Coordinates of C-alpha atoms in Angstrom, one line a residue:
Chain A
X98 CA -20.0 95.0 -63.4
X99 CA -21.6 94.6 -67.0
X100 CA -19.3 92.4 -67.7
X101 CA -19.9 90.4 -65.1
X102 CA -24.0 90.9 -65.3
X103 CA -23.0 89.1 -69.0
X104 CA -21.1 86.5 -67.8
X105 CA -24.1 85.9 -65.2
X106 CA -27.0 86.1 -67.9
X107 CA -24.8 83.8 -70.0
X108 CA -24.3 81.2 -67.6
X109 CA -27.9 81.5 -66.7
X110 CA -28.8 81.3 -70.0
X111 CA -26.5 78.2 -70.8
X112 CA -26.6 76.2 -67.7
X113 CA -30.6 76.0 -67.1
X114 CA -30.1 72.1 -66.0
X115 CA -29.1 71.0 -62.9
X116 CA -25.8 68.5 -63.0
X117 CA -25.3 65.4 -60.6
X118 CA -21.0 66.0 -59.9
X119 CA -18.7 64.1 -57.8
X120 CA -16.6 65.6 -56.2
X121 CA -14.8 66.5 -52.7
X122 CA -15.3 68.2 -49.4
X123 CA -12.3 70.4 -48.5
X124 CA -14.1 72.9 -46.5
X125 CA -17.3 72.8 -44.9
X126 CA -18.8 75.7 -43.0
X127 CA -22.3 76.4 -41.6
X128 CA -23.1 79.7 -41.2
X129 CA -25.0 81.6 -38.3
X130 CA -27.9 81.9 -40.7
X131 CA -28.3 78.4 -41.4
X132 CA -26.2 78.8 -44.7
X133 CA -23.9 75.8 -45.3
X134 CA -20.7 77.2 -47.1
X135 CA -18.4 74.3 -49.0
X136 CA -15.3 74.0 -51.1
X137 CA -15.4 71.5 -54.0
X138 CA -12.2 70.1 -55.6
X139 CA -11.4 67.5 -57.3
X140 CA -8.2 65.7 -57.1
X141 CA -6.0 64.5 -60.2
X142 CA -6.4 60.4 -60.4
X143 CA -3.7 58.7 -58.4
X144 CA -2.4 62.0 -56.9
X145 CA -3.1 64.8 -54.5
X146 CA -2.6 67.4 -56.6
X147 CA -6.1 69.2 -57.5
X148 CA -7.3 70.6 -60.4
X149 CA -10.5 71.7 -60.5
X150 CA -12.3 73.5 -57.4
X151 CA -15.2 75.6 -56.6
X152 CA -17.3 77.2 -54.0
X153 CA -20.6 76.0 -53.1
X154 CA -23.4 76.8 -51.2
X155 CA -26.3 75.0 -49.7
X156 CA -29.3 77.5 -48.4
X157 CA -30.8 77.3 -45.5
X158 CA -34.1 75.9 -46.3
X159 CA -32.6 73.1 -48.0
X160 CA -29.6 72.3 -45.2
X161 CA -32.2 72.2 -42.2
X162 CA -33.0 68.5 -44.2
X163 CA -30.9 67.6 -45.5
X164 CA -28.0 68.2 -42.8
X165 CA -30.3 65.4 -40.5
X166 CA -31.0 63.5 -43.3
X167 CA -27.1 63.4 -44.6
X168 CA -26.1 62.7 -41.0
X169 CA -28.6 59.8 -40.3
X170 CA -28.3 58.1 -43.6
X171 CA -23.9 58.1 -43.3
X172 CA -23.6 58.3 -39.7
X173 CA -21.1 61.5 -40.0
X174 CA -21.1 64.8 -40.4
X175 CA -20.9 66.9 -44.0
X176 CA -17.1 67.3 -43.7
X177 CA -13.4 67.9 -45.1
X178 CA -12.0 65.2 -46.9
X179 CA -15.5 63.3 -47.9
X180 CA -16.7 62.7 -51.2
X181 CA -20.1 63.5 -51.8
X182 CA -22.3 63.3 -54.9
X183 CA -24.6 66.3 -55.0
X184 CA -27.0 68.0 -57.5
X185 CA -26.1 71.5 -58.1
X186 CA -26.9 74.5 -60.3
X187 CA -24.1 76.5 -61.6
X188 CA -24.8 80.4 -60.8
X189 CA -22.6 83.5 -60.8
X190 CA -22.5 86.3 -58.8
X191 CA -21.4 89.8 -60.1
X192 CA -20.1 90.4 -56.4
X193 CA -19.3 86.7 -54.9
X194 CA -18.5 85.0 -58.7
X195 CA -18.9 81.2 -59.5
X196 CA -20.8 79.0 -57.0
X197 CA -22.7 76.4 -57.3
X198 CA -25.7 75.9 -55.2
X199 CA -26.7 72.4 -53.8
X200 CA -29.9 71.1 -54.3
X201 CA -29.8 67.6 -53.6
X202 CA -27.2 64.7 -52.0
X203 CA -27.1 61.3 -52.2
X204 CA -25.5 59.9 -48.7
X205 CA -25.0 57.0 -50.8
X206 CA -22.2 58.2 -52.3
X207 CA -20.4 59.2 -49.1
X208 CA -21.5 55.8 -47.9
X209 CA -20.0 54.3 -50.2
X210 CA -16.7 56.0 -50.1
X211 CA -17.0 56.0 -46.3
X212 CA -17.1 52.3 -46.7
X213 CA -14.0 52.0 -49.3
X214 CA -12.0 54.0 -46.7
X215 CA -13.2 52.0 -44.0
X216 CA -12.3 48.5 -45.5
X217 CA -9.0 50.1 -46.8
X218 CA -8.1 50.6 -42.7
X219 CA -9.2 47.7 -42.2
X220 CA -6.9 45.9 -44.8
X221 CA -3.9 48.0 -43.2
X222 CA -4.5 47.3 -39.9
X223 CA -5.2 43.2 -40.8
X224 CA -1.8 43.7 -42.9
X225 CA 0.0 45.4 -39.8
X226 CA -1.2 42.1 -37.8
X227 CA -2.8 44.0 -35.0
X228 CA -6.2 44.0 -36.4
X229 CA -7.4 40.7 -33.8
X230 CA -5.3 41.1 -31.5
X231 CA -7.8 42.9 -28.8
X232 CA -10.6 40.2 -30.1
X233 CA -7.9 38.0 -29.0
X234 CA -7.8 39.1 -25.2
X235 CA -10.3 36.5 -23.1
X236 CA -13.4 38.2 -21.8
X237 CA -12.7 38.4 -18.5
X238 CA -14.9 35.5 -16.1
X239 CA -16.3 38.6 -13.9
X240 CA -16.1 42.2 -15.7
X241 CA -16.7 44.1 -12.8
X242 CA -14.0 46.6 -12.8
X243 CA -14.3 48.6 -15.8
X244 CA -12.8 52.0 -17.4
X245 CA -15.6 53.7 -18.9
X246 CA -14.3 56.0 -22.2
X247 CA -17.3 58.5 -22.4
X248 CA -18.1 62.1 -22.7
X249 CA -19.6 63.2 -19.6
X250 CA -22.3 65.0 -21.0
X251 CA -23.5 61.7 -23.6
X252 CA -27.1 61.2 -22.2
X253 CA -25.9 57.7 -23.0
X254 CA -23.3 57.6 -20.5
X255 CA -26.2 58.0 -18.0
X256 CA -28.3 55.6 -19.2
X257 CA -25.3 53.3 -19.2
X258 CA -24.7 53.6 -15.2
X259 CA -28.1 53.6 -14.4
X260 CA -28.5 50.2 -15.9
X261 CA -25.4 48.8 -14.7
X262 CA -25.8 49.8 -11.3
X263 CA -29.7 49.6 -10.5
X264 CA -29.6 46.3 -11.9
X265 CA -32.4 43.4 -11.0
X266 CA -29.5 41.3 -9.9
X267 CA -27.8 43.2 -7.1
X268 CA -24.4 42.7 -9.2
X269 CA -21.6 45.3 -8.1
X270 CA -19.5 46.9 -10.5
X271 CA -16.9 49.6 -9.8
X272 CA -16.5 52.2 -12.6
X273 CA -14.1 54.6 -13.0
X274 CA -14.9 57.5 -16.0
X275 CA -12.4 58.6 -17.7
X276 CA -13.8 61.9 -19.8
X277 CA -13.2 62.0 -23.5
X278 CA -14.7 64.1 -26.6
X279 CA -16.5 61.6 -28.1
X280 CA -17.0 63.0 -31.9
X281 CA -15.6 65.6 -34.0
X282 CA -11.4 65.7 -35.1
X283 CA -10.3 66.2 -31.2
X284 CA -11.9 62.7 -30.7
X285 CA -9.3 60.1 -32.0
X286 CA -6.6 61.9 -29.6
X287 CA -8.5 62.5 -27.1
X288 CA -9.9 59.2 -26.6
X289 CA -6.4 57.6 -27.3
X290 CA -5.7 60.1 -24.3
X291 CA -8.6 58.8 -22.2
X292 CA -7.2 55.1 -23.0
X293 CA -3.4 56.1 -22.4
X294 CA -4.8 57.6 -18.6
X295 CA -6.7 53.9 -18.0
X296 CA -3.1 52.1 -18.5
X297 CA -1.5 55.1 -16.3
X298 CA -3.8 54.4 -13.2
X299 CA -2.6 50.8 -12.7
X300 CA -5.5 49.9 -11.3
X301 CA -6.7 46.1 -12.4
X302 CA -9.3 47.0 -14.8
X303 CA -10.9 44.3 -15.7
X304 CA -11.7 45.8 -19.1
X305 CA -12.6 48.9 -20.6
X306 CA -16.0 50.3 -22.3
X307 CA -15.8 52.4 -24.8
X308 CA -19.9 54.4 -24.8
X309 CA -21.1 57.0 -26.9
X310 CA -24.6 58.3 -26.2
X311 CA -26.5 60.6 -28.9
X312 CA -28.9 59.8 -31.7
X313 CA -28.2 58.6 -35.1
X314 CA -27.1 62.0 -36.0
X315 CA -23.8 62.2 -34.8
X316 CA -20.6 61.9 -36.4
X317 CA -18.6 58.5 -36.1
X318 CA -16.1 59.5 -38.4
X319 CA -14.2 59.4 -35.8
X320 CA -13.9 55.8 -34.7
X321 CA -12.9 55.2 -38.6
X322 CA -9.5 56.6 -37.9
X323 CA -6.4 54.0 -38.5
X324 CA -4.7 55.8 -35.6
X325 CA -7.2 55.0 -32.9
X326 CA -7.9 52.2 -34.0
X327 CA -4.6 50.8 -34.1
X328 CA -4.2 51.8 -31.2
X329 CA -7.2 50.5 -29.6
X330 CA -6.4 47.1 -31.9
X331 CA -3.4 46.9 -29.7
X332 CA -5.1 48.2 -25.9
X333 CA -3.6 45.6 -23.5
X334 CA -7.7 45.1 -21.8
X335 CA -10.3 43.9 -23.8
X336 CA -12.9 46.9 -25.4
X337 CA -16.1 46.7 -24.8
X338 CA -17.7 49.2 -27.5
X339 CA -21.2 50.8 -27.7
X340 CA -21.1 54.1 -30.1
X341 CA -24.5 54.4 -30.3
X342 CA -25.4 53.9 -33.9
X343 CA -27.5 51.9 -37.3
X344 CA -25.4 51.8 -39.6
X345 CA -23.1 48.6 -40.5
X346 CA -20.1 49.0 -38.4
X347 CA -17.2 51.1 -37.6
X348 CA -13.4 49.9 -37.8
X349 CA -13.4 50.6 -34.0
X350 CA -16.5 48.1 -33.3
X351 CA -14.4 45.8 -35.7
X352 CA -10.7 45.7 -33.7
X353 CA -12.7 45.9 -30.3
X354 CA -13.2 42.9 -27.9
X355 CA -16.9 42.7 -28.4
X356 CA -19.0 45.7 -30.0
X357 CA -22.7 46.1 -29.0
X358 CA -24.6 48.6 -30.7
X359 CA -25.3 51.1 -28.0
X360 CA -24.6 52.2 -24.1
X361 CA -27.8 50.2 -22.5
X362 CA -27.0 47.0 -25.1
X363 CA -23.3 47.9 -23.7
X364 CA -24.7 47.3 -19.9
X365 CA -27.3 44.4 -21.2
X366 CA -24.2 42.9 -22.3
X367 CA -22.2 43.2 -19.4
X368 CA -25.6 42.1 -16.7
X369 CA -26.1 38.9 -19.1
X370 CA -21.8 38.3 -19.1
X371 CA -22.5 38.2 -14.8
X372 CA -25.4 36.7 -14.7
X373 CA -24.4 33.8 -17.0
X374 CA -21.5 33.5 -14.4
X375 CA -23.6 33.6 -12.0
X376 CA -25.8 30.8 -13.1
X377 CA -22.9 28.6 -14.0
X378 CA -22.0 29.2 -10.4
X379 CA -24.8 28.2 -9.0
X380 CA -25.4 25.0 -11.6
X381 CA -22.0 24.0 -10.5
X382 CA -22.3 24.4 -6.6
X383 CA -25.6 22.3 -6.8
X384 CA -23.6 20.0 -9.2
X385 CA -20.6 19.8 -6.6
X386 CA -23.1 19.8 -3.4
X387 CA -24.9 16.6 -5.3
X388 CA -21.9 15.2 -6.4
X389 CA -20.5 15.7 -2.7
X390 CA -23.5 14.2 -1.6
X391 CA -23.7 11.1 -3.3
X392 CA -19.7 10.4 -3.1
X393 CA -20.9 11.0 1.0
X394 CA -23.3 8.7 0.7
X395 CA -21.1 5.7 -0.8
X396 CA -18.3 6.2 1.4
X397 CA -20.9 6.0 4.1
X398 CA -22.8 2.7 2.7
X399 CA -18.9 1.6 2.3
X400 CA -17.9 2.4 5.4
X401 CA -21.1 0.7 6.6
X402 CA -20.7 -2.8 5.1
X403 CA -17.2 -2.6 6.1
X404 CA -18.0 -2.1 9.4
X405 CA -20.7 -4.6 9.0
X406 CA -18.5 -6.8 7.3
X407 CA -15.8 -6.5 10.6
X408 CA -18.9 -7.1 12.9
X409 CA -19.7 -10.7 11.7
X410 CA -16.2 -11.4 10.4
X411 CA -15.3 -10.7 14.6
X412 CA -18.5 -12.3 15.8
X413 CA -17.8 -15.7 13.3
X414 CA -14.2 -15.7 15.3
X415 CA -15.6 -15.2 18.4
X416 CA -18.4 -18.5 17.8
X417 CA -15.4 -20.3 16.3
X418 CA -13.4 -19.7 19.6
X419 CA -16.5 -20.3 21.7
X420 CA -16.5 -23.6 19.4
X421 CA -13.0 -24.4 20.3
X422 CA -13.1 -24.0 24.0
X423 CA -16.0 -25.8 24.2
X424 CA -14.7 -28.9 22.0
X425 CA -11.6 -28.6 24.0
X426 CA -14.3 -28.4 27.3
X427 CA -16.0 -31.8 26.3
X428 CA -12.5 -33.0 25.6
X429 CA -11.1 -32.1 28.8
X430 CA -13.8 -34.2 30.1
X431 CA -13.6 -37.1 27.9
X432 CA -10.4 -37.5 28.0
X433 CA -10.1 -37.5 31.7
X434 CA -13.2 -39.7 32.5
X435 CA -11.6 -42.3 29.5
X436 CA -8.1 -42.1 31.6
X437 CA -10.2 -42.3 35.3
X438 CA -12.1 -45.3 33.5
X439 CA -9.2 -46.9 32.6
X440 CA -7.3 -46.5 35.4
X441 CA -11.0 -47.7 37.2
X442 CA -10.7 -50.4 35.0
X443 CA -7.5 -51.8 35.4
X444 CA -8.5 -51.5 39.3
X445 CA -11.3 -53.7 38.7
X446 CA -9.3 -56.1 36.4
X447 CA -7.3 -56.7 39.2
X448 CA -10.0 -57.1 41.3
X449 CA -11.4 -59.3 39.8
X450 CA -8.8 -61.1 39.2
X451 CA -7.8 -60.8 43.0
X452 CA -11.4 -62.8 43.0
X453 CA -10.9 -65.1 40.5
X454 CA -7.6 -66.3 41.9
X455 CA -9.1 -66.2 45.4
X456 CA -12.1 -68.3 44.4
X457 CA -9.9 -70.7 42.6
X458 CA -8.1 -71.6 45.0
X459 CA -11.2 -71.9 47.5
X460 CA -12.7 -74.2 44.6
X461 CA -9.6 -76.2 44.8
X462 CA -10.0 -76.5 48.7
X463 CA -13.4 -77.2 48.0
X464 CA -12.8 -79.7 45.5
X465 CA -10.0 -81.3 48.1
X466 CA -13.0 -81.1 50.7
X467 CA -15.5 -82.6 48.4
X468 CA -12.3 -85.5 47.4
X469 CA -11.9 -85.7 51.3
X470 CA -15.6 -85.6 51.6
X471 CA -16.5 -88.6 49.4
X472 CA -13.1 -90.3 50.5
X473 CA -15.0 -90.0 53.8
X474 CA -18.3 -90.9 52.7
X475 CA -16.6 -94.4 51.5
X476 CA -16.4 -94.9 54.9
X477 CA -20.1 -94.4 56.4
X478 CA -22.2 -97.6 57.9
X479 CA -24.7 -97.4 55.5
X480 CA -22.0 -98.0 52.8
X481 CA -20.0 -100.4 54.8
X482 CA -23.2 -102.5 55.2
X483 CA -24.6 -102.5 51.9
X484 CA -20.9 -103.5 50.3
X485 CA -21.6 -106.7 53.2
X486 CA -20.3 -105.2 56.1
X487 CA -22.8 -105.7 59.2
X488 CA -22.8 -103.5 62.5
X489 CA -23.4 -104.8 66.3
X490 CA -25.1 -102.5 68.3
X491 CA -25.9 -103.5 72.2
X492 CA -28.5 -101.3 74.1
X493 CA -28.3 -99.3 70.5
X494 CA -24.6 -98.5 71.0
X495 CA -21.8 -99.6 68.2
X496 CA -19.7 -102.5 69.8
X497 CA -16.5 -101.9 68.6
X498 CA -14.6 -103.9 71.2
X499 CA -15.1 -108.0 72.7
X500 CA -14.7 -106.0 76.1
X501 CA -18.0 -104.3 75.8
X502 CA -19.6 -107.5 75.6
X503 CA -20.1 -110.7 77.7
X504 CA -22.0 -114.1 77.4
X505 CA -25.2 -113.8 77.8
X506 CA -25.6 -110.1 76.3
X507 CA -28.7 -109.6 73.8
X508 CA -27.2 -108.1 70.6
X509 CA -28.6 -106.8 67.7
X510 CA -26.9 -107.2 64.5
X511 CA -27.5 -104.5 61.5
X512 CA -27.2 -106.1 57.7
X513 CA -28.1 -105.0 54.6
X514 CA -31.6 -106.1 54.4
X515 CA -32.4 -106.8 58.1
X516 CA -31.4 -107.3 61.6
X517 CA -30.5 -110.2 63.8
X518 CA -31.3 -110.2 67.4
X519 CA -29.1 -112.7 69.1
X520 CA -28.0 -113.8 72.5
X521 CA -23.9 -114.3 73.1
X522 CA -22.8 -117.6 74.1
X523 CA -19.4 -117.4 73.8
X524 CA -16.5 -114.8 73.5
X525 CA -13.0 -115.0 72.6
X526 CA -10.4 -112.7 72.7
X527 CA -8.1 -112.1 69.7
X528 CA -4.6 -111.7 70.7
X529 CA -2.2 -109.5 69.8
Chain B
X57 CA 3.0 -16.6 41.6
X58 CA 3.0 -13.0 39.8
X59 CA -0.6 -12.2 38.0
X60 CA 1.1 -12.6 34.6
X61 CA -0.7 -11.1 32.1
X62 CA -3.6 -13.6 30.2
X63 CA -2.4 -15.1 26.9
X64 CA -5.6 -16.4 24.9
X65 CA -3.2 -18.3 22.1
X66 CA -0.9 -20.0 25.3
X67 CA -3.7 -20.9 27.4
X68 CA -5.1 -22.7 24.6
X69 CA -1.9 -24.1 23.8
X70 CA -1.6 -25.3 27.4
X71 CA -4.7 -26.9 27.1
X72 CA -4.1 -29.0 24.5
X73 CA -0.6 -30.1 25.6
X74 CA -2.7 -31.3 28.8
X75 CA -5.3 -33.1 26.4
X76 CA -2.3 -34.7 24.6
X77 CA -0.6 -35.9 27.8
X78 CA -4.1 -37.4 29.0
X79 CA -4.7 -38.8 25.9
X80 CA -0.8 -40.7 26.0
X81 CA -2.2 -41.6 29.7
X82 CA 1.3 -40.1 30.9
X83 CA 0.3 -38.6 34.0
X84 CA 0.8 -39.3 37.2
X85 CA -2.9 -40.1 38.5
X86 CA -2.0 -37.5 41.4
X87 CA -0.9 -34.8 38.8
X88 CA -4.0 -35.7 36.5
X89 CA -6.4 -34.4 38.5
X90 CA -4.6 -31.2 39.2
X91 CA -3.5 -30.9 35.4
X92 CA -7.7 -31.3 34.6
X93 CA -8.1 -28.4 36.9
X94 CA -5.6 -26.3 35.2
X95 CA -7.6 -27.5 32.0
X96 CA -10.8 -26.3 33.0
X97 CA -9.6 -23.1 34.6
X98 CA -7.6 -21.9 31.7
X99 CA -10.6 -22.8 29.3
X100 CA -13.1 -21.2 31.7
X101 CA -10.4 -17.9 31.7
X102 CA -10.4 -18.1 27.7
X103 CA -14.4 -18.0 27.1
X104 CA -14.2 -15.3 29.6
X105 CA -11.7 -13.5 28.1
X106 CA -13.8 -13.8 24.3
X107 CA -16.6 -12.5 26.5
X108 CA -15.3 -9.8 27.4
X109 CA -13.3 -9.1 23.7
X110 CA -17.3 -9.6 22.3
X111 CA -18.2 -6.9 24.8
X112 CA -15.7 -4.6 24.2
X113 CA -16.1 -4.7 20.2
X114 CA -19.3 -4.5 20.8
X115 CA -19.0 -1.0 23.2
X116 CA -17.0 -0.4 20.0
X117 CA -19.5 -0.6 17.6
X118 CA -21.9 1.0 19.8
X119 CA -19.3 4.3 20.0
X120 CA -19.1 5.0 16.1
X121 CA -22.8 3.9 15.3
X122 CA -23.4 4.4 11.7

């Protein structure tokens, strides 16, 4: 006990400063009274072997900060296996011994280290090839069916289905929950669990969403793990994750499909994926109806001259047979009034020729009459007299014979230029 | 003689055989007029028979008006 009380007014005495040390978490406890209990090592460079360790302490009145402060600024919990930088005073105990109390962290620090151990899983997981591989999978045109990875109790789980099924659009979407612990050490498996349960089902999920409700407090260690997210890395339906946090990224958001930062962006995401759908369907089907339309409307104009086309084509035939018949018409009659002509003619020729040679031949009786007629007219009185001939005429007949005569008879005879009245005195006789 | 069935093309081919034998005058004066007859009958039964073809097409059209 005295010596102890020595040791304890000699470290007071010697260590008045406070001291800024790195070192690592390998136990962390909070106690009942809002005490925060830790174990401090430090592990030999390149090994796991430790050499130095002690016990710290972090009172209550400084924890209640610096617990929500820790938390918010790393996005985890105070934990095992972290590195932390933290201010601490040395102090000894005659009862409990060494300890060093806690005054101050810088998340920083963790951060930092968080982020080295983050980066390192992610250069594994690239090396191990797997690390795109769910990035890979195509969204799916309509997520509709989907797996939902939550913890039934994440007020962000709520949220989530409220907003994904009292949506403005009327879309439908058929969830199935499939309960996991969504922080703390359980969490990789049973997630992984959750996950292994999705593929069991058979059901066509369409893909899965990974939501973690909570405020910035909460631990997302978790989702760092190389296991999980391997595993997720390699999940045959694309991840849809929303773990509810500020800071940068965790190696689960990285290997996942598409990462949103929380449960509502999660169902904002999904809405917009639909909706986007939805008005590419619609774009198209007014596209197609137009296009359908105007394709219509050709074919129709087509179909149209065509038929117009046919109409005149048919009526030009039908005028040029019309044409025909009637040529053929006025030749019918042409013809056959040139053939009744001719025939009419040739009648006529040889009627008239029946004529001709019938008048001919009464010209040449004629002409005989007229031969006869002036061969007559050589004989007429009148000629006979004036070429010296003279005519006798008794009681004004022609004496043509002695016998009609006797002596004594007045006669008068007719000559050319005048008449002789004589009385007969004598009369002869001729013989023969 | 059986009502054989109207040939447009024949009829008009008949016609013009009967043209051509007027034309050569190698008819018989008693077969011309008879042959004319035939002429003008077959013609008359062609223009009605495009008539009636017009109609028709044209009770076609009317059926698939555009």
């Amino acid at each position: 006990m005295e010596l102890n009380q020595m040791v304890r007014n000699e470290i007071r005495k010697e260590f008045t400063d406070m001291y800024w040390i790195r070192a690592e978490v390998s136990e962390c406890k909070e106690h009942y009274s809002g005490h925060c209990y830790i174990e401090l090592i430090q592990k030999r460079e390149g090994s796991d072997a430790i050499c130095a360790k002690a016990r710290a302490t972090i009172w209550a009145n400084i924890w209640g900060s610096m617990k929500p402060f820790f938390e918010e600024q790393t996005g985890t919990f105070l934990q095992a296996g972290q590195k932390v930088l933290v201010e601490v005073s040395v102090e000894f105990h005659e009862l409990y011994g060494f300890n060093l109390v806690i005054r101050n962290i810088d998340p920083a620090y963790t951060m930092g280290d968080l982020s080295l151990r983050r980066q390192e899983i992610i250069r594994q997981l690239t090396a191990d090839g797997v690390i795109d591989l769910n990035k890979e999978l195509p969204w799916p045109l309509l997520p509709q069916r989907l797996a939902i990875v939550s913890s039934p109790t994440a007020a962000g789980y709520e949220d989530f289905m409220d907003q994904l099924h009292n949506n403005a659009y009327g879309f439908v979407f058929y969830t199935a929950f499939f309960p996991a612990i969504m922080q703390g050490e359980s969490a990789e498996i049973s997630i992984i669990n959750a996950l292994n349960q999705i593929v069991e089902t058979g059901v066509g999920f369409d893909l899965v969403v990974i939501i973690r409700g909570g405020g910035a407090s909460a631990d997302l260690n978790c989702f760092d793990r190389y296991d999980l997210c391997y595993y997720c890395a390699q999940y045959p339906l694309p991840i849809l994750s929303g773990i509810g946090h500020d800071r940068d990224s965790t190696v689960l958001d990285r290997v996942s499909n598409t990462s949103v930062k929380t449960p509502t962006a999660a169902a904002e995401f999904l809405l917009s994926s639909l909706s986007q759908e939805a008005f590419r369907l619609d774009t198209d089907a007014e596209k197609l109806k137009v296009t359908t339309q105007k394709i219509l409307e050709t074919r129709l104009q087509q179909l149209k001259n065509n038929s117009d086309r046919l109409r005149l084509n048919i009526r030009e035939r039908i005028h040029t047979a019309e044409l025909l018949i009637e040529r053929r018409e006025a030749d019918l009659l042409n013809t056959s009034k040139r053939v009744v002509l001719k025939k009419s003619q040739w009648i006529e020729m040889q009627y008239s020729n029946l004529q001709f040679r019938a008048s001919s031949g009464i010209g040449q009786l004629k002409h005989q009459t007229e031969m006869m007629e002036k061969t007559l007219t050589g004989f007429s009185p009148d000629i006979l007299i004036q070429r010296g001939f003279s005519l006798t005429l008794h009681n004004g007949k022609i004496v043509k014979s002695i016998h009609d005569l006797s002596v004594g008879f007045e006669i008068c005879t007719h000559l050319r230029d005048g008449k002789i009245y004589s009385t007969i005195d004598k009369t002869e006789i001729k013989n023969g | 003689m059986a009502e054989k069935k109207f040939l447009y093309n024949a009829a008009m081919q008949e016609v013009e055989q009967i043209l051509a034998s007027l034309e050569k005058n190698n008819l018989d004066v008693d077969e011309m007029s008879q042959k004319v007859k035939r002429a003008a009958e077959l013609l008359q039964a062609c223009k009605q028979k495009l008539y009636q073809v017009d109609t028709e097409i044209q009770a076609v059209f009317e059926n698939v008006k555009i």
